[in-house]
Amino acid sequence: MDSILGTVTDKLDKFLPGAKQQVKQFADKAKAYMNNMTELEIKVMEATNHEPWGPHGTAMQEITNAAFTSDGLTQIMGVLDMRMAEVGDNWRLVYKSLLLLEYMVKHGPARIADALLSNRLHRLEMLKEGFEYKEPSGRDQGINVRQRAGALVALISDRERLAEERERAAKNSGKFGGVSSSQSRYGGFAGGAAAGGGGGYSSGGFDSARQGGGGGAYGGRRAPRFARRRRRRRRRRSGRRVRGV
């Protein structure tokens, strides 16, 4: 059935770019409905979907928080096991599942790494060594999965490094109000993203605001309060009389 659907969507995509992805998304939702999935399971499905970006840092944090309960972890791993069994042009489902697992290993309960080592190491090794998929254009997307699986195996197999990564993640979470700065690394990836980086982000919106025309550094808007205070302090030092701004 999957192969028939794949053939149909491949042909449809030639005439309607993006149609294949939309059909797969619909199939995912239908599967969730038919299997009577829980809200958490659906959240994991959405975080590891066919979209060419993500999983989003906020979604990963919410999923990881749920993993601190036995029932939550069971639901999460059930969906991820299903995702990691995908093959071929469903490579994004596998890749994003590995991204989520890496995040959970660093930010979630310690038993996740133990569970991967004891019950899923063989699966991860298979992905590392044997996942293959090339687009019709010849572009190798399987390498993304192979490299990401290899990185995860290396992480959970090195106890000292894993402890350091978890400590760093905990410090960053406290520093940034519960949202680790490393989450931005998982925020998006293009079709051929290198697995070593896990995506990336740009500060385009912030930069464009700073570079807005006509008003200097703040794009024509009134300078923030801290900047006005700084100007007043400078004027006092230079002996000028300062009036209220």
XYZ file of C-alpha atoms in Angstrom, residues 88-92 94-96 127-135 138-151 191-198:
39
model
C 13.236 5.427 1.550
C 11.652 8.772 0.805
C 10.271 8.903 4.346
C 13.813 9.656 5.498
C 12.745 12.918 7.155
C 13.656 9.001 10.684
C 15.989 11.982 10.718
C 13.692 14.134 12.836
C 20.418 3.233 10.537
C 24.027 4.329 10.935
C 25.358 1.685 8.559
C 22.582 0.951 6.130
C 19.958 3.649 5.654
C 19.839 4.497 1.955
C 17.813 6.951 -0.057
C 18.632 9.031 -3.104
C 16.224 11.457 -4.695
C 20.622 11.739 -7.476
C 20.895 13.727 -4.254
C 21.829 11.453 -1.355
C 19.488 12.081 1.569
C 20.326 8.811 3.285
C 23.617 10.266 4.483
C 21.695 12.644 6.754
C 20.145 9.720 8.612
C 23.380 7.707 8.700
C 25.395 10.561 10.152
C 22.739 11.551 12.678
C 22.344 7.959 13.868
C 26.120 7.674 14.168
C 26.283 10.854 16.239
C 16.276 19.018 2.303
C 20.013 18.426 2.241
C 20.984 19.605 5.683
C 24.210 18.167 6.973
C 23.448 15.844 9.813
C 26.267 17.108 11.897
C 24.618 20.442 12.481
C 20.994 19.577 12.985
